[in-house]
Coordinates of C-alpha atoms and ligand atoms in Angstrom, one line a residue:
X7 CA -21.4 11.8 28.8
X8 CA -20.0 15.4 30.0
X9 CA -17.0 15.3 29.4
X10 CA -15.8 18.2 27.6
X11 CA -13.5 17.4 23.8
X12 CA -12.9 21.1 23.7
X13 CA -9.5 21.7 23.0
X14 CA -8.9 18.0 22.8
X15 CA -5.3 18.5 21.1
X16 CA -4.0 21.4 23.5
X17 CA -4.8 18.5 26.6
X18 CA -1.8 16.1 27.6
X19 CA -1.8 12.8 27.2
X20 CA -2.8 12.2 30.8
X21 CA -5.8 14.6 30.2
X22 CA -6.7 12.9 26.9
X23 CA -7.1 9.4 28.4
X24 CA -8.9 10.4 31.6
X25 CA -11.5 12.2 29.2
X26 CA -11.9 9.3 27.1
X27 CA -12.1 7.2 29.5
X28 CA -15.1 9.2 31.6
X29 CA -17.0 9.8 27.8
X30 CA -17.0 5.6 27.3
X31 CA -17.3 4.6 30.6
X32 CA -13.9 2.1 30.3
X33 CA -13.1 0.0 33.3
X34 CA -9.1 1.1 34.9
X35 CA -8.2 -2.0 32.9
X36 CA -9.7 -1.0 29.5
X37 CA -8.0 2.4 30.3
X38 CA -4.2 1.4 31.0
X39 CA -4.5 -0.3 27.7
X40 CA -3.4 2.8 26.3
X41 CA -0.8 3.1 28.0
X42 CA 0.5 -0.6 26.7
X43 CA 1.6 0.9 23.2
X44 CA 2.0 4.3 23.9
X45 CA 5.4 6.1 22.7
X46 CA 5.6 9.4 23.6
X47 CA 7.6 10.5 20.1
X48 CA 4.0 9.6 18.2
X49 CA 2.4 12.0 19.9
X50 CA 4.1 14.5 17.9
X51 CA 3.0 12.6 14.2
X52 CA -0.6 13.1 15.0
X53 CA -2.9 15.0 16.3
X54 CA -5.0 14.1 19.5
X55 CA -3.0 10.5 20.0
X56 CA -4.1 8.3 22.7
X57 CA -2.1 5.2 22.1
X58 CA -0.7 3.2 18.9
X59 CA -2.3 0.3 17.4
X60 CA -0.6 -2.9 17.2
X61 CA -0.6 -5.0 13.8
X62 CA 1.4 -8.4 13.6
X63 CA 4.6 -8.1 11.9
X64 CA 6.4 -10.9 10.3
X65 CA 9.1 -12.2 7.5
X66 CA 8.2 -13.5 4.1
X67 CA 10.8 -15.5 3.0
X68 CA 12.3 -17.3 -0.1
X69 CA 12.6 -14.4 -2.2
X70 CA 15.4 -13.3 -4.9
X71 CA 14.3 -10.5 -6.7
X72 CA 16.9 -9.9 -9.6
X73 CA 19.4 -12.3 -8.3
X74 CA 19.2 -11.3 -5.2
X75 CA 17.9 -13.3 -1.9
X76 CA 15.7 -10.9 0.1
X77 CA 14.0 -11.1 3.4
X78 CA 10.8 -9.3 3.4
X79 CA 8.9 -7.7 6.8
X80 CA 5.2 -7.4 6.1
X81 CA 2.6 -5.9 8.0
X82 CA -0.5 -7.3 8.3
X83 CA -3.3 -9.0 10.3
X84 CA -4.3 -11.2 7.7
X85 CA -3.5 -14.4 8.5
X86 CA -2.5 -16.4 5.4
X87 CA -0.7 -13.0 3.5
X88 CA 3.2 -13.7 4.7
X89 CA 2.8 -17.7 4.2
X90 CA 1.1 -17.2 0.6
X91 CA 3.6 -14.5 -0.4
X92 CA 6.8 -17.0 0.7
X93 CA 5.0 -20.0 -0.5
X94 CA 4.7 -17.6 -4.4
X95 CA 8.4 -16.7 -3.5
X96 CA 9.5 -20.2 -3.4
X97 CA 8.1 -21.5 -6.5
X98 CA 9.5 -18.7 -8.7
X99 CA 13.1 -19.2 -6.7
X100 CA 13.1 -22.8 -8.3
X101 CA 12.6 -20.8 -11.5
X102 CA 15.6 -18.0 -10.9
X103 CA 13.4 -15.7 -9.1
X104 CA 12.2 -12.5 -10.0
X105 CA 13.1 -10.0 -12.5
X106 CA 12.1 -6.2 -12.2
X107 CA 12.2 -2.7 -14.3
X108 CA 11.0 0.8 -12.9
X109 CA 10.4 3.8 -15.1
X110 CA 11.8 7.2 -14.4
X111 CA 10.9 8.2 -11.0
X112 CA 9.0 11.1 -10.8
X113 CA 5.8 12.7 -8.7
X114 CA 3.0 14.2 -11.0
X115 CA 1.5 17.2 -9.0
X116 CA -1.5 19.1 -10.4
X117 CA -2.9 22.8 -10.4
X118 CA -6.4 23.4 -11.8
X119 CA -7.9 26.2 -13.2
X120 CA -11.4 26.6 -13.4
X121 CA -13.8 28.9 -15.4
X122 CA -11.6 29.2 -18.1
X123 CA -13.4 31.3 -21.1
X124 CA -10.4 30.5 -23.3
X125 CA -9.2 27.3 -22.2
X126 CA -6.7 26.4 -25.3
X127 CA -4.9 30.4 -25.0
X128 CA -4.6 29.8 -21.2
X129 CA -3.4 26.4 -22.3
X130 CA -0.4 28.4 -24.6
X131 CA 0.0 30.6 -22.5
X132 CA 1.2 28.9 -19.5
X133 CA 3.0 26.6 -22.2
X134 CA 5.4 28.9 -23.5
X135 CA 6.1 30.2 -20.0
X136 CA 6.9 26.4 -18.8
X137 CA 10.7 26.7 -18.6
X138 CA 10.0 29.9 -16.2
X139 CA 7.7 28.0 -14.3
X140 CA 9.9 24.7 -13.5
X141 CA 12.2 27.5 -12.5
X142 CA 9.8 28.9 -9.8
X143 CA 8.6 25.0 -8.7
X144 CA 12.8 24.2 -7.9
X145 CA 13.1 27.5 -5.8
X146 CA 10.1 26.5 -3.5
X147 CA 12.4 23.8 -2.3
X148 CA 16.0 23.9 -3.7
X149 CA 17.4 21.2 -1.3
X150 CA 15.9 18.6 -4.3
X151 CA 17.9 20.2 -7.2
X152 CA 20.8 20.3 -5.4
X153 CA 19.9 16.6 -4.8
X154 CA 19.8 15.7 -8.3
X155 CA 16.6 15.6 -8.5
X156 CA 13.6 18.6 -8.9
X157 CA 11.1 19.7 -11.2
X158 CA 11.5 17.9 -15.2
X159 CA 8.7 18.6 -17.1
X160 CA 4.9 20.8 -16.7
X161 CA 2.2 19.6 -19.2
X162 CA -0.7 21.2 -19.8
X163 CA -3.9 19.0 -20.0
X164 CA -7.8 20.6 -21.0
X165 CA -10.6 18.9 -18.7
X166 CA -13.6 20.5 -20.3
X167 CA -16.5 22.8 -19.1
X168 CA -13.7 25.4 -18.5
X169 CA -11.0 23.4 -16.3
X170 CA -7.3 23.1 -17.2
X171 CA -5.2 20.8 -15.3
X172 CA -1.3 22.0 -15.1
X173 CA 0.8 18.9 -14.2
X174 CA 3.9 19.5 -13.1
X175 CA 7.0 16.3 -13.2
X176 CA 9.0 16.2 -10.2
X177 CA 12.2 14.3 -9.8
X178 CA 11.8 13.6 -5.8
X179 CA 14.8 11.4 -5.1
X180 CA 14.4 9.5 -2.3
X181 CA 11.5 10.2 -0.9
X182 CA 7.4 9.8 -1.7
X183 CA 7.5 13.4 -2.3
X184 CA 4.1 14.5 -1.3
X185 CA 4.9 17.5 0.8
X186 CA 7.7 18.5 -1.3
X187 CA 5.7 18.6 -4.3
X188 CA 2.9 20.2 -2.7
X189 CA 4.7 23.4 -1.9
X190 CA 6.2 23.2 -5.5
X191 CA 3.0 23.3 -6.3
X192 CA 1.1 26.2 -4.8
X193 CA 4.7 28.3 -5.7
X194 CA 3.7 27.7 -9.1
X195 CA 0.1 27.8 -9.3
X196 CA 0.8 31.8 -8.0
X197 CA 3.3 32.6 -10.8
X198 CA 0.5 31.3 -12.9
X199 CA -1.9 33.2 -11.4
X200 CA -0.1 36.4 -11.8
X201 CA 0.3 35.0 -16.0
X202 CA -3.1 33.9 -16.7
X203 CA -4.9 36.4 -13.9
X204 CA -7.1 33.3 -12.6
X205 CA -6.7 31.8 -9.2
X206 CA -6.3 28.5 -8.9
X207 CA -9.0 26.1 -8.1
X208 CA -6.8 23.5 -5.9
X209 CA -3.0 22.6 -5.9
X210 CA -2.1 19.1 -4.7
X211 CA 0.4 15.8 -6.7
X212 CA -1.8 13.0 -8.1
X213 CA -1.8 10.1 -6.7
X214 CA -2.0 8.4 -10.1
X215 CA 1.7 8.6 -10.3
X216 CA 1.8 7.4 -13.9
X217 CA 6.0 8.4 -13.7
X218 CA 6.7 6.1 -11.0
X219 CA 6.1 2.4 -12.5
X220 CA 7.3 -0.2 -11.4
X221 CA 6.9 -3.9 -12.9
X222 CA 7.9 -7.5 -11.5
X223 CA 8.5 -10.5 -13.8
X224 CA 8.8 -14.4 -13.3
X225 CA 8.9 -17.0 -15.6
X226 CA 7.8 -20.8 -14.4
X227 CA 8.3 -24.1 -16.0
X228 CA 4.8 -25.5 -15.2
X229 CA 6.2 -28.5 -13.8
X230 CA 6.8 -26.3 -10.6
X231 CA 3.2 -25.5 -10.6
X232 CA 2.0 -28.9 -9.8
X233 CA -0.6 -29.3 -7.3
X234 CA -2.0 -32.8 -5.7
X235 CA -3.7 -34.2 -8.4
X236 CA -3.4 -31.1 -10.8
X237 CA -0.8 -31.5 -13.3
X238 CA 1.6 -28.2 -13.4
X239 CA 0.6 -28.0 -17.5
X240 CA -3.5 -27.9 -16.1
X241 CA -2.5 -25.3 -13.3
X242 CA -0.9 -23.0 -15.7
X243 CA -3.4 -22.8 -18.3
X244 CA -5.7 -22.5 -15.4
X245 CA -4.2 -19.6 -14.1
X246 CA -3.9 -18.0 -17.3
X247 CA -7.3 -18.1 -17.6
X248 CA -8.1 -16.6 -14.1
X249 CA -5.9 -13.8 -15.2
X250 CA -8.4 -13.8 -18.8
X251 CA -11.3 -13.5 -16.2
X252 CA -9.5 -10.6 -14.7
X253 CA -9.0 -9.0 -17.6
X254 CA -12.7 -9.2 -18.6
X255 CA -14.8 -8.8 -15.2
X256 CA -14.6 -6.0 -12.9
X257 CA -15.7 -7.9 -10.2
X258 CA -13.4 -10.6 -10.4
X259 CA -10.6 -8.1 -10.6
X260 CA -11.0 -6.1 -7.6
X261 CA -10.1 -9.6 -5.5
X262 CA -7.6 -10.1 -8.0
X263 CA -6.1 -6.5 -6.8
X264 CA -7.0 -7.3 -3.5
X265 CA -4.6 -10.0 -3.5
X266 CA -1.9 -8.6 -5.2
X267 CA -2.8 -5.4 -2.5
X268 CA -2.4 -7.6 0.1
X269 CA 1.4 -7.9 -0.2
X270 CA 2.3 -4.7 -1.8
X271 CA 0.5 -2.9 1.5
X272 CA 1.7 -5.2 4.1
X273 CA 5.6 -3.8 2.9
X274 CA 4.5 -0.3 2.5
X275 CA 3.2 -0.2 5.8
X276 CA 6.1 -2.4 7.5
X277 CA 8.5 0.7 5.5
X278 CA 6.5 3.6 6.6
X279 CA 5.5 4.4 3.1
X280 CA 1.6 5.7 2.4
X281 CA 0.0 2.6 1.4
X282 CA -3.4 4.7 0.6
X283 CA -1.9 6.2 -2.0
X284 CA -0.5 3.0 -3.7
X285 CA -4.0 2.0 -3.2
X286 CA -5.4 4.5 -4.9
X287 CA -2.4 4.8 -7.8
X288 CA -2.9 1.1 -8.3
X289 CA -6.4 0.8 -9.1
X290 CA -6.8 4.4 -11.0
X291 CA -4.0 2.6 -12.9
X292 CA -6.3 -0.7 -13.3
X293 CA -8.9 1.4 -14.7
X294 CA -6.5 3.0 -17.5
X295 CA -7.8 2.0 -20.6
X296 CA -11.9 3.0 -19.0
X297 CA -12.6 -0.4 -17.7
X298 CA -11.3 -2.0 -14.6
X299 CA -9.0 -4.9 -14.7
X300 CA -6.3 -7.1 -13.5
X301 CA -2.9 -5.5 -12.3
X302 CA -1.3 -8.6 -13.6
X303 CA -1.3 -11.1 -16.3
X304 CA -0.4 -14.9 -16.4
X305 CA -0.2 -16.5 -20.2
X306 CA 0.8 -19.9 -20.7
X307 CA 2.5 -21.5 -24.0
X308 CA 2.4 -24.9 -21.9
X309 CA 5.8 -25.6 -21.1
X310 CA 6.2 -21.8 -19.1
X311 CA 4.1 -19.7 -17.0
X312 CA 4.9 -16.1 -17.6
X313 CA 3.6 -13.7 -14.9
X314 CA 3.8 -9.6 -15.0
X315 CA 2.8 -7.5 -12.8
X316 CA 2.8 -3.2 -13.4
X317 CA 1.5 -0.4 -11.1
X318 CA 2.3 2.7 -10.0
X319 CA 4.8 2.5 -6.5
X320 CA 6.0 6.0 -5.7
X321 CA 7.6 5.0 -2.5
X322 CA 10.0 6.2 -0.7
X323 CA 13.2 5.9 2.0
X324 CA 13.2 9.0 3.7
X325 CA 10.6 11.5 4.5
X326 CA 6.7 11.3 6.1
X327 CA 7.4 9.4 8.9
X328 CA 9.8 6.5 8.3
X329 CA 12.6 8.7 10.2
X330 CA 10.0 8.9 13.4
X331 CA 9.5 4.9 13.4
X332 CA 12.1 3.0 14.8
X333 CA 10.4 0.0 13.6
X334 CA 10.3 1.2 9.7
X335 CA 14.2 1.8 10.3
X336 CA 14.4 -1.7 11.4
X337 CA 12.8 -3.1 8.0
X338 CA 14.7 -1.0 5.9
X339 CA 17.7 -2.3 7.4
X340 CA 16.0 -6.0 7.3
X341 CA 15.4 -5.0 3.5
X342 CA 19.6 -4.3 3.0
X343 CA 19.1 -0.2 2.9
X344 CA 17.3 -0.3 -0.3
X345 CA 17.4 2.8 -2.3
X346 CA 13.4 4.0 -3.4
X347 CA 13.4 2.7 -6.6
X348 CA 14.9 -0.6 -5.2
X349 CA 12.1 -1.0 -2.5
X350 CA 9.7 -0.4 -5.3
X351 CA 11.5 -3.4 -7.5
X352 CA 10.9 -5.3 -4.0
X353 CA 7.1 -4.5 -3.6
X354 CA 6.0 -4.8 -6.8
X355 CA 7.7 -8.1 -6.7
X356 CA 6.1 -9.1 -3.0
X357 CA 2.4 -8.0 -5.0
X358 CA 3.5 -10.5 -8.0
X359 CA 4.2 -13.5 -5.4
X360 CA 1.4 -13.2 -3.2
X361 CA -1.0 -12.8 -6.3
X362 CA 0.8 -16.0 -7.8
X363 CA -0.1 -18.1 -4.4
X364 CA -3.9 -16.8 -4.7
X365 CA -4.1 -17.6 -8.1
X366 CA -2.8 -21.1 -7.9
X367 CA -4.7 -22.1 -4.9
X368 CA -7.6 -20.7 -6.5
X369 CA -7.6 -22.7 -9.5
X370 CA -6.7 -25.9 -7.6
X371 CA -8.0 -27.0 -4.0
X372 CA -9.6 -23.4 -3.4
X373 CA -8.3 -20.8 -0.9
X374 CA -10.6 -22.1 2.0
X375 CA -8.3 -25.2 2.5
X376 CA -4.9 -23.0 3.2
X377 CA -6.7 -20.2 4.3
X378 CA -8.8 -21.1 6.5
X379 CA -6.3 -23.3 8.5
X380 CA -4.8 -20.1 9.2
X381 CA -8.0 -18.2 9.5
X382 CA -8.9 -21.1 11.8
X383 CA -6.0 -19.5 14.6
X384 CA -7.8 -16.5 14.5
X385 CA -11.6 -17.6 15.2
X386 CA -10.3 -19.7 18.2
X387 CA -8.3 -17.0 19.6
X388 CA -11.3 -14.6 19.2
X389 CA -13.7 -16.8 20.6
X390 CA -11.2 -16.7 24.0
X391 CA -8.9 -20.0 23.5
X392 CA -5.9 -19.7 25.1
X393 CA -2.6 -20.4 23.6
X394 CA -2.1 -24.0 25.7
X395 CA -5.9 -24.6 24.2
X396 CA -5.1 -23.5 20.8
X397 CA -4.0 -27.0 19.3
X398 CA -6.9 -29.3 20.7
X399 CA -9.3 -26.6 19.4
X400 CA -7.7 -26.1 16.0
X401 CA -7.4 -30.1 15.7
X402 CA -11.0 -30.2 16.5
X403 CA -12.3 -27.2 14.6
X404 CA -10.9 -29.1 11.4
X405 CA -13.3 -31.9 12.0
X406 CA -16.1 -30.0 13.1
X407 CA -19.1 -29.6 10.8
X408 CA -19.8 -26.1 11.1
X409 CA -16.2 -23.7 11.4
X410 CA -17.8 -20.4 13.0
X411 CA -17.7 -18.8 16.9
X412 CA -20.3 -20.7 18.6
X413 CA -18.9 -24.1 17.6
X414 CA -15.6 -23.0 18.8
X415 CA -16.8 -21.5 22.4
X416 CA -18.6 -24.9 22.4
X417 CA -15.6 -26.6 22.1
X418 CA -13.5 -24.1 24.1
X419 CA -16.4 -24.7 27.3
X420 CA -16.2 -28.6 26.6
X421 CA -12.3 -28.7 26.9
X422 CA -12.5 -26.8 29.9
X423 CA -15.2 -28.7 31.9
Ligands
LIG527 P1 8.6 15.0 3.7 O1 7.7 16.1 3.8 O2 9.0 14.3 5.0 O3 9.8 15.4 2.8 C1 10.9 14.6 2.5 C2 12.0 14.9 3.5 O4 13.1 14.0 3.3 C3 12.5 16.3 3.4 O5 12.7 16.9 4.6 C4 13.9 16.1 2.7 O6 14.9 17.0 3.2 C5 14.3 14.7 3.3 N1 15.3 14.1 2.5 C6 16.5 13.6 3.0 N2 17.2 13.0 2.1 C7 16.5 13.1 0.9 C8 16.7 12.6 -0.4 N3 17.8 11.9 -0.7 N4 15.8 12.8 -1.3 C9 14.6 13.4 -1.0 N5 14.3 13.9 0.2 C10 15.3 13.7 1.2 O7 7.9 13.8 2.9 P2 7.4 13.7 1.4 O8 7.5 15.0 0.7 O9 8.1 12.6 0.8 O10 5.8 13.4 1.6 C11 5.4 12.2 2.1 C12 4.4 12.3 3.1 O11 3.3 13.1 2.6 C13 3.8 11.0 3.5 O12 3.7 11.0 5.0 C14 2.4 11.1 2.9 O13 1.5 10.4 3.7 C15 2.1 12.6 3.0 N6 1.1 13.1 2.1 C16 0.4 12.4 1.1 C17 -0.5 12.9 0.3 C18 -1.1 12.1 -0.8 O14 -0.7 11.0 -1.1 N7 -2.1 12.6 -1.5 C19 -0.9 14.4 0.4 C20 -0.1 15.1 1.4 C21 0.8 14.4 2.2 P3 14.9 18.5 2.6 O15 13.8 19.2 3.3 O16 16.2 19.0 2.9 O17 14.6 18.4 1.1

C-alpha cells in the first residue's frame, strides 16, 4: 500500500496501471485486463483513465415511430430491457405504431442571486435590461446565432429569503447545450453584476429542461393486448389502473419511471447523450405538480388503450462526446442521422414501449416469468457456467426449487463431475 497517487493525472497510462496494480495487489492477469478495452483517444475525455468499461449493446426492433420503421441500439446490462422494449414495439406496430410531438427546443440556464434586500427592484431591474442581456448571452458564443439558434427569452423568478433566480432560454440547436449555455451563462451573470452590484451566487443550465418536451403516443385496440388467459379488454383496464396507482403512490411510481428509464437511458447512453441529466429532468418533471408520479398514463374506454408518455429529453447530435465515440457515430447512423429533436421523438417513444411491456406483464403473469428467464442467463454465467453449459443449466435452473447462486454452482459442479 505505498504506492504514491500523487500527480495521478500527469502519469502515463503505463505509469497509471503499474500503480494501480501494486496499491490492489492484482495478479498480471487482472492487470492486462486493462489493457482489453483500452482506446488511447478516451484518455483525452477523462481524467486519470485506466481502461473503458464494457456494457452489452444490442437492437430493439419492431419499431415505427410516426410512420416510420426504426431500429433502435440500446445500451444496457439489463437483461430483459431490449426484448421488453421490441416486444412493447411490436404490439403498438399492429396498432400503426407510434405517434410523437416535441415542444420548442430550448436549454433553461440559471444565475442566482443571493442576499437580495430588495428582491422585486432587483427583479425590475434586471427585467427591463433583458433585451441587453440576451445580447451579451449570444456574444459569449456567437457560432449558435449564426446557427439559428441562441439565446430567446430571460425570466426572472423570486425564490425567497433573499434569492432570485435569472433563467435564461437558449435555442441550442443540435446539441445538449450544457457547455454552451454555461458560458452564456457566467457572461451574463457579470453584466448583471455590474447592473444590480451583487455577485452572483452560482451560474449553471437546469437540468429541469421544462423547454425541451418531448411526448410519445400509441393507441391499442385491446384485442392486441391479449395475454394467455387474460382477455385484451381485462388487460387494458388493468393497466389503466396500474397507471391510476402510479398516479397516486410515490412508491409505485418510481418503478413505474424506472421502467420507462430503462429504455429512455439505454438510447441515451448507446447516442452519447447524458443520461443523468434525463434522469434527473425526468423525475424533477414527475414531481411537477409537488407530488411524485407516473411519467405516463394508460386509460381505457374498452375497446382502445391509449398510452402517453411526456418528459423532459434535451438531447443532442453533436457535442460532449458523441464526436469522440466511434461507437455513438455508429448508432446514430443505425438510428438514420436523426436530427436532436428527432432522436428525442425516438426516446421518448423507446421509454413509452418499454413501460408498455412492464405494465402488461405486470398486470398479467408477473415480470418474474419473462424476466427472470433472462435474468436466469445472467445467474449461471455469474456463478461460472460456460457457454457450452449454459442450456443444460438454464433448462435445469427452470425446474429447480430454489433459482439463486448456490443451486446453480450445484448444478454447474454436478454437470461437470
Ligand atoms: P459541447 O461543449 O461539445 O458544445 C457543442 C459543440 O457542438 C460545440 O463545439 C459546437 O460548435 C458543436 N456544434 C456543431 N454543430 C452544431 C449544431 N448544429 N448545433 C449546436 N452545436 C453544434 O457540448 P454541449 O454544450 O452540448 O454540452 C454537453 C456536454 O456538457 C455533455 O457532455 C454533458 O455531459 C456536459 N455537461 C452537463 C451538465 C449538466 O447536465 N448539468 C453540466 C456541465 C456539462 P461551436 O463551438 O462552433 O458552437
Amino acid at each position: 500500500m505505498t504506492a504514491d497517487f500523487r500527480h495521478f493525472y500527469q502519469k502515463s497510462w503505463a505509469e497509471r496501471t503499474a500503480i494501480v496494480a501494486d496499491y490492489s495487489a492484482l495478479t498480471p492477469a487482472e492487470t492486462a485486463r486493462f489493457k482489453t478495452y483500452y482506446l488511447p483517444q478516451h484518455s483525452e475525455i477523462i481524467e486519470n483513465y485506466l481502461t473503458d468499461y464494457p456494457l452489452p449493446m444490442g437492437l430493439a426492433v419492431n419499431f415505427v415511430i410516426d410512420d416510420q420503421p426504426r431500429i433502435i441500439p440500446m445500451v444496457t446490462e439489463e437483461p430483459s430491457v431490449i426484448a421488453a422494449a421490441s416486444n412493447g414495439a411490436k404490439i403498438v406496430k399492429r396498432a400503426g405504431g407510434f405517434h410523437t410531438t416535441v415542444t420548442r427546443r430550448e436549454m433553461i440556464g440559471q444565475i442566482v442571486l443571493e442576499q437580495l434586500t430588495e428582491p422585486a427592484k432587483t427583479a425590475a431591474l434586471i427585467e427591463q435590461h433583458a433585451a441587453d442581456l440576451l445580447v451579451v448571452a449570444d456574444d459569449a458564443h456567437p457560432s449558435l446565432k449564426r446557427r439559428g439558434g441562441g439565446a430567446k427569452q430571460l425570466r426572472v423568478r423570486q425564490l425567497g429569503q433573499g434569492y432570485l433566480s435569472v433563467d435564461l432560454f437558449v435555442d441550442v440547436q443540435a446539441a445538449m447545450g450544457a457547455n454552451m449555455l454555461n458560458t452564456m451563462l457566467e457572461a451574463v451573470a457579470k453584466s448583471i453584476g455590474v447592473l444590480t452590484k451583487t455577485n452572483a451566487l452560482m451560474s449553471i443550465l437546469s437540468n429541469y429542461a421544462t423547454a425541451s418536451l418531448a411526448t410519445a403516443t400509441c393507441e391499442l385496440p385491446v384485442a392486441l393486448l391479449q395475454a394467455g388467459r387474460y382477455s385484451g379488454a381485462l388487460v387494458a383496464q388493468k393497466m389503466a389502473a396500474a397507471s391510476t396507482v402510479a398516479q397516486l403512490d410515490p412508491y409505485r411510481a418510481a418503478t413505474h419511471n424506472k421502467g420507462i428509464m430503462n429504455g429512455i437511458d439505454a438510447v441515451a447512453i448507446a447516442t452519447g447523450n447524458d443520461w443523468r441529466a434525463l434522469e434527473s429532468g425526468a423525475h424533477a418533471y414527475a414531481a411537477r405538480d409537488g407530488q411524485y408520479r407516473g411519467l405516463s398514463t394508460w386509460t381505457t374506454d374498452g375497446k382502445t388503450l391509449t398510452g402517453q408518455l411526456t418528459l423532459p429529453l434535451p438531447v443532442g447530435v453533436v457535442g460532449g462526446s458523441i464526436k469522440i465515440n466511434d461507437v455513438a457515430q455508429l448508432n446514430h447512423k443505425l438510428l438514420g442521422q436523426p436530427t436532436a429533436p428527432t432522436l428525442a421523438r425516438i426516446i421518448a417513444a423507446t421509454g413509452l414501449a418499454q413501460n408498455l411491456a412492464a405494465l402488461r406483464a405486470l398486470v398479467t403473469t408477473g415480470i418474474q416469468q419473462g424476466h427472470m428467464h433472462l435474468q436466469l442467463k445472467s445467474l449461471a454465467m455469474a456463478a461460472g457456467a460456460t457457454p457450452a453449459e449454459l442450456p443444460t443449466i438454464l433448462q435445469q435452473l427452470e425446474q429447480a426449487p430454489h433459482q439463486d447462486l448456490t443451486t446453480t454452482q450445484q448444478l454447474i459442479a454436478a454437470l461437470r463431475q
